[in-house]
Short mmCIF file of C-alpha atoms in Angstrom, two decimals:
data_model
loop_
_atom_site.label_atom_id
_atom_site.label_comp_id
_atom_site.label_asym_id
_atom_site.label_seq_id
_atom_site.Cartn_x
_atom_site.Cartn_y
_atom_site.Cartn_z
CA UNK J 1 0.08 -0.01 0.01
CA UNK J 2 1.05 3.65 -0.44
CA UNK J 3 0.98 3.85 3.31
CA UNK J 4 3.37 1.16 4.11
CA UNK J 5 5.69 2.30 1.29
CA UNK J 6 5.75 5.54 2.72
CA UNK J 7 6.48 4.20 6.20
CA UNK J 8 9.24 2.40 4.64
CA UNK J 9 11.03 5.25 3.22
CA UNK J 10 10.57 7.32 6.29
CA UNK J 11 12.26 4.44 8.62
CA UNK J 12 15.35 4.41 6.29
CA UNK J 13 15.33 8.19 6.25
CA UNK J 14 15.02 8.57 10.31
CA UNK J 15 17.72 5.84 10.70
CA UNK J 16 20.46 7.36 8.48
CA UNK J 17 20.01 11.06 9.47
CA UNK J 18 19.00 10.96 12.98
CA UNK J 19 21.90 11.87 15.40
CA UNK J 20 23.00 9.20 17.83
CA UNK J 21 20.61 8.24 20.66
CA UNK J 22 21.23 8.98 24.19
CA UNK J 23 21.64 5.77 26.34
CA UNK J 24 18.21 5.10 27.93
CA UNK J 25 17.68 5.29 31.60
CA UNK J 26 14.90 5.65 34.03
CA UNK J 27 15.27 6.73 37.85
CA UNK J 28 11.44 5.32 39.07
CA UNK J 29 10.07 1.81 39.20
CA UNK J 30 11.04 -1.70 39.66
CA UNK J 31 14.87 -2.25 39.30
CA UNK J 32 15.94 -3.66 36.10
CA UNK J 33 19.33 -5.68 35.97
CA UNK J 34 21.44 -8.07 34.11
CA UNK J 35 18.95 -11.10 34.92
CA UNK J 36 16.09 -9.36 33.41
CA UNK J 37 17.89 -8.69 30.30
CA UNK J 38 19.45 -12.46 30.04
CA UNK J 39 15.82 -13.65 30.66
CA UNK J 40 14.53 -11.81 27.61
CA UNK J 41 17.61 -12.97 25.48
CA UNK J 42 16.83 -16.85 26.67
CA UNK J 43 13.33 -16.34 25.71
CA UNK J 44 14.22 -14.77 22.32
CA UNK J 45 16.73 -17.85 21.62
CA UNK J 46 14.13 -20.52 22.74
CA UNK J 47 11.32 -18.94 20.61
CA UNK J 48 13.80 -18.64 17.66
CA UNK J 49 14.70 -22.24 18.05
CA UNK J 50 11.09 -23.08 17.89
CA UNK J 51 10.38 -21.07 14.98
CA UNK J 52 13.14 -22.72 13.20
CA UNK J 53 11.73 -26.18 13.70
CA UNK J 54 8.01 -25.54 13.40
CA UNK J 55 7.87 -22.36 11.25
CA UNK J 56 4.91 -20.57 9.71
CA UNK J 57 4.96 -17.86 12.65
CA UNK J 58 2.97 -20.40 14.66
CA UNK J 59 4.49 -18.96 18.11
CA UNK J 60 3.63 -15.43 16.87
CA UNK J 61 0.85 -14.93 19.51
CA UNK J 62 3.06 -16.20 22.25
CA UNK J 63 5.89 -13.93 21.49
CA UNK J 64 3.56 -10.76 21.18
CA UNK J 65 1.93 -11.52 24.39
CA UNK J 66 5.41 -11.78 26.19
CA UNK J 67 6.64 -8.62 24.86
CA UNK J 68 3.25 -6.91 25.72
CA UNK J 69 3.14 -8.43 29.21
CA UNK J 70 6.72 -8.86 30.22
CA UNK J 71 8.81 -6.82 28.23
CA UNK J 72 7.00 -3.63 27.49
CA UNK J 73 6.83 -2.92 31.52
CA UNK J 74 10.29 -3.10 31.95
CA UNK J 75 11.03 -0.59 29.35
CA UNK J 76 8.37 1.84 30.51
CA UNK J 77 8.17 1.29 34.20
CA UNK J 78 11.57 -0.01 35.06
CA UNK J 79 14.54 1.53 36.70
CA UNK J 80 17.88 1.28 34.85
CA UNK J 81 21.09 2.83 34.52
CA UNK J 82 22.51 3.76 30.90
CA UNK J 83 24.17 0.62 30.68
CA UNK J 84 21.70 -1.85 31.50
CA UNK J 85 19.21 0.53 29.14
CA UNK J 86 21.09 -0.18 26.26
CA UNK J 87 21.34 -3.89 27.06
CA UNK J 88 17.63 -3.83 27.60
CA UNK J 89 16.78 -2.08 24.43
CA UNK J 90 18.86 -4.55 22.35
CA UNK J 91 17.40 -7.59 23.86
CA UNK J 92 14.14 -6.16 23.40
CA UNK J 93 14.96 -5.21 19.64
CA UNK J 94 16.01 -8.95 19.18
CA UNK J 95 12.75 -10.36 20.32
CA UNK J 96 10.61 -7.62 18.74
CA UNK J 97 12.64 -8.32 15.28
CA UNK J 98 11.59 -12.02 15.92
CA UNK J 99 8.11 -10.96 16.14
CA UNK J 100 8.57 -9.18 13.05
CA UNK J 101 9.72 -12.25 11.19
CA UNK J 102 6.84 -14.37 12.68
CA UNK J 103 4.32 -11.82 11.59
CA UNK J 104 6.24 -12.02 8.18
CA UNK J 105 5.97 -15.91 7.86
CA UNK J 106 2.01 -15.78 8.67
CA UNK J 107 1.49 -13.33 5.82
CA UNK J 108 0.68 -10.30 8.16
CA UNK J 109 2.65 -7.89 6.76
CA UNK J 110 1.55 -4.82 8.43
CA UNK J 111 2.06 -6.18 11.50
CA UNK J 112 5.38 -7.58 10.37
CA UNK J 113 6.68 -4.03 9.26
CA UNK J 114 5.35 -2.35 12.45
CA UNK J 115 7.31 -4.77 14.62
CA UNK J 116 10.48 -4.40 12.56
CA UNK J 117 10.30 -0.50 12.68
CA UNK J 118 9.80 -0.85 16.68
CA UNK J 119 12.84 -3.29 16.62
CA UNK J 120 14.73 -0.54 14.46
CA UNK J 121 14.07 2.16 17.16
CA UNK J 122 15.12 -0.04 19.96
CA UNK J 123 18.19 -0.86 18.09
CA UNK J 124 18.96 2.91 17.67
CA UNK J 125 18.36 3.37 21.43
CA UNK J 126 20.65 0.51 22.37
CA UNK J 127 23.56 1.91 19.97
CA UNK J 128 23.67 -1.25 17.92
CA UNK J 129 24.59 -0.84 14.52
CA UNK J 130 24.71 -4.26 13.58
CA UNK J 131 21.50 -5.25 14.60
CA UNK J 132 19.93 -1.97 13.14
CA UNK J 133 21.62 -2.81 9.78
CA UNK J 134 19.95 -6.48 9.86
CA UNK J 135 16.86 -5.06 10.60
CA UNK J 136 16.96 -2.61 7.73
CA UNK J 137 17.96 -5.53 5.48
CA UNK J 138 14.87 -7.44 6.72
CA UNK J 139 12.59 -4.50 5.81
CA UNK J 140 14.17 -4.61 2.53
CA UNK J 141 13.46 -8.33 2.03
CA UNK J 142 9.85 -7.85 2.82
CA UNK J 143 9.75 -4.84 0.59
CA UNK J 144 10.94 -6.78 -2.40
CA UNK J 145 8.65 -9.45 -1.62
CA UNK J 146 5.68 -7.00 -1.50
CA UNK J 147 6.58 -5.80 -4.93
CA UNK J 148 8.23 -2.29 -3.83
CA UNK J 149 11.62 -2.72 -5.39
CA UNK J 150 12.37 1.23 -5.06
CA UNK J 151 12.04 0.75 -1.18
CA UNK J 152 13.79 -2.40 -1.25
CA UNK J 153 16.83 -1.05 -2.88
CA UNK J 154 16.63 2.14 -0.66
CA UNK J 155 16.45 -0.09 2.65
CA UNK J 156 19.32 -2.27 1.49
CA UNK J 157 21.54 0.71 0.73
CA UNK J 158 21.04 2.18 4.02
CA UNK J 159 22.03 -1.26 5.86
CA UNK J 160 25.14 -0.94 3.79
CA UNK J 161 25.92 2.42 4.67
CA UNK J 162 25.25 1.71 8.41
CA UNK J 163 27.66 -1.45 8.12
CA UNK J 164 30.18 0.70 6.63
CA UNK J 165 30.12 3.56 9.16
CA UNK J 166 30.24 0.83 11.60
CA UNK J 167 33.31 -1.13 9.91
CA UNK J 168 30.93 -4.20 9.54
CA UNK J 169 32.43 -5.30 6.39
CA UNK J 170 31.09 -9.08 6.22
CA UNK J 171 27.58 -8.02 7.18
CA UNK J 172 28.07 -4.72 4.65
CA UNK J 173 28.90 -7.48 1.87
CA UNK J 174 25.85 -9.43 2.71
CA UNK J 175 23.30 -6.54 3.25
CA UNK J 176 24.58 -5.16 -0.18
CA UNK J 177 23.13 -8.47 -1.88
CA UNK J 178 19.76 -7.29 -0.40
CA UNK J 179 19.60 -4.81 -3.13
CA UNK J 180 19.48 -7.78 -5.79
CA UNK J 181 15.64 -8.64 -5.20
CA UNK J 182 14.83 -5.09 -5.29
CA UNK J 183 16.45 -4.90 -8.60
CA UNK J 184 15.18 -7.98 -10.12
CA UNK J 185 11.27 -7.13 -8.57
CA UNK J 186 12.06 -4.06 -10.97
CA UNK J 187 13.11 -6.18 -13.72
CA UNK J 188 16.71 -4.76 -13.64
CA UNK J 189 18.84 -7.87 -14.16
CA UNK J 190 21.81 -5.66 -14.67
CA UNK J 191 21.20 -3.70 -11.54
CA UNK J 192 21.20 -7.15 -9.74
CA UNK J 193 24.61 -7.91 -11.15
CA UNK J 194 25.90 -4.52 -10.36
CA UNK J 195 24.86 -4.46 -6.80
CA UNK J 196 26.74 -7.83 -6.43
CA UNK J 197 30.03 -6.93 -8.31
CA UNK J 198 30.00 -3.81 -6.31
CA UNK J 199 29.33 -5.42 -2.84
CA UNK J 200 32.43 -7.43 -3.54
CA UNK J 201 34.72 -4.55 -4.66
CA UNK J 202 33.52 -2.76 -1.53
CA UNK J 203 33.89 -5.12 1.12
CA UNK J 204 36.45 -7.58 -0.30
CA UNK J 205 34.32 -10.48 -1.12
CA UNK J 206 33.70 -12.48 -4.26
CA UNK J 207 30.75 -11.94 -6.71
#
């Protein structure tokens, strides 16, 4: 839809031009510590393993419920310093990204984009460029699947810029390849080959 396409462009631009986020911290509420963050990461690992085995986003409702009932109260009502805040945001981003992939698998693309966009915001709060680029690459894949090649290419290119800025050469080469489906969806085979060759040249890989 036009609304979803506009949202994709806005997400990419916001990530690219926004200044670095101030590490999140809160002074009131229940104390949030390393064990809370570890718990979220363990839940994310467990649900990811189950999703890999079962597929099809069958656990989407369970993950969404955990985010709403367990994770959101920590983010909005917990007390934590800057370091814990960054770790909490990163762990929450990983689980929110998983919810986005589950919604994608279930064909709920509006839900998927909302989850992935939320995950990107959390990755920014965490200062995690690698995770942010991964989420942008996921949004690029979704845009290509939905027949929005221009958005797919733009999102993939922002992921690549993110990798370059953070010195993540291996990931940058991988995300550069995400331009390919966008070019293919637009019927630009030469653009796909060009993206692959350019990625190899920029990041030292092989086409």
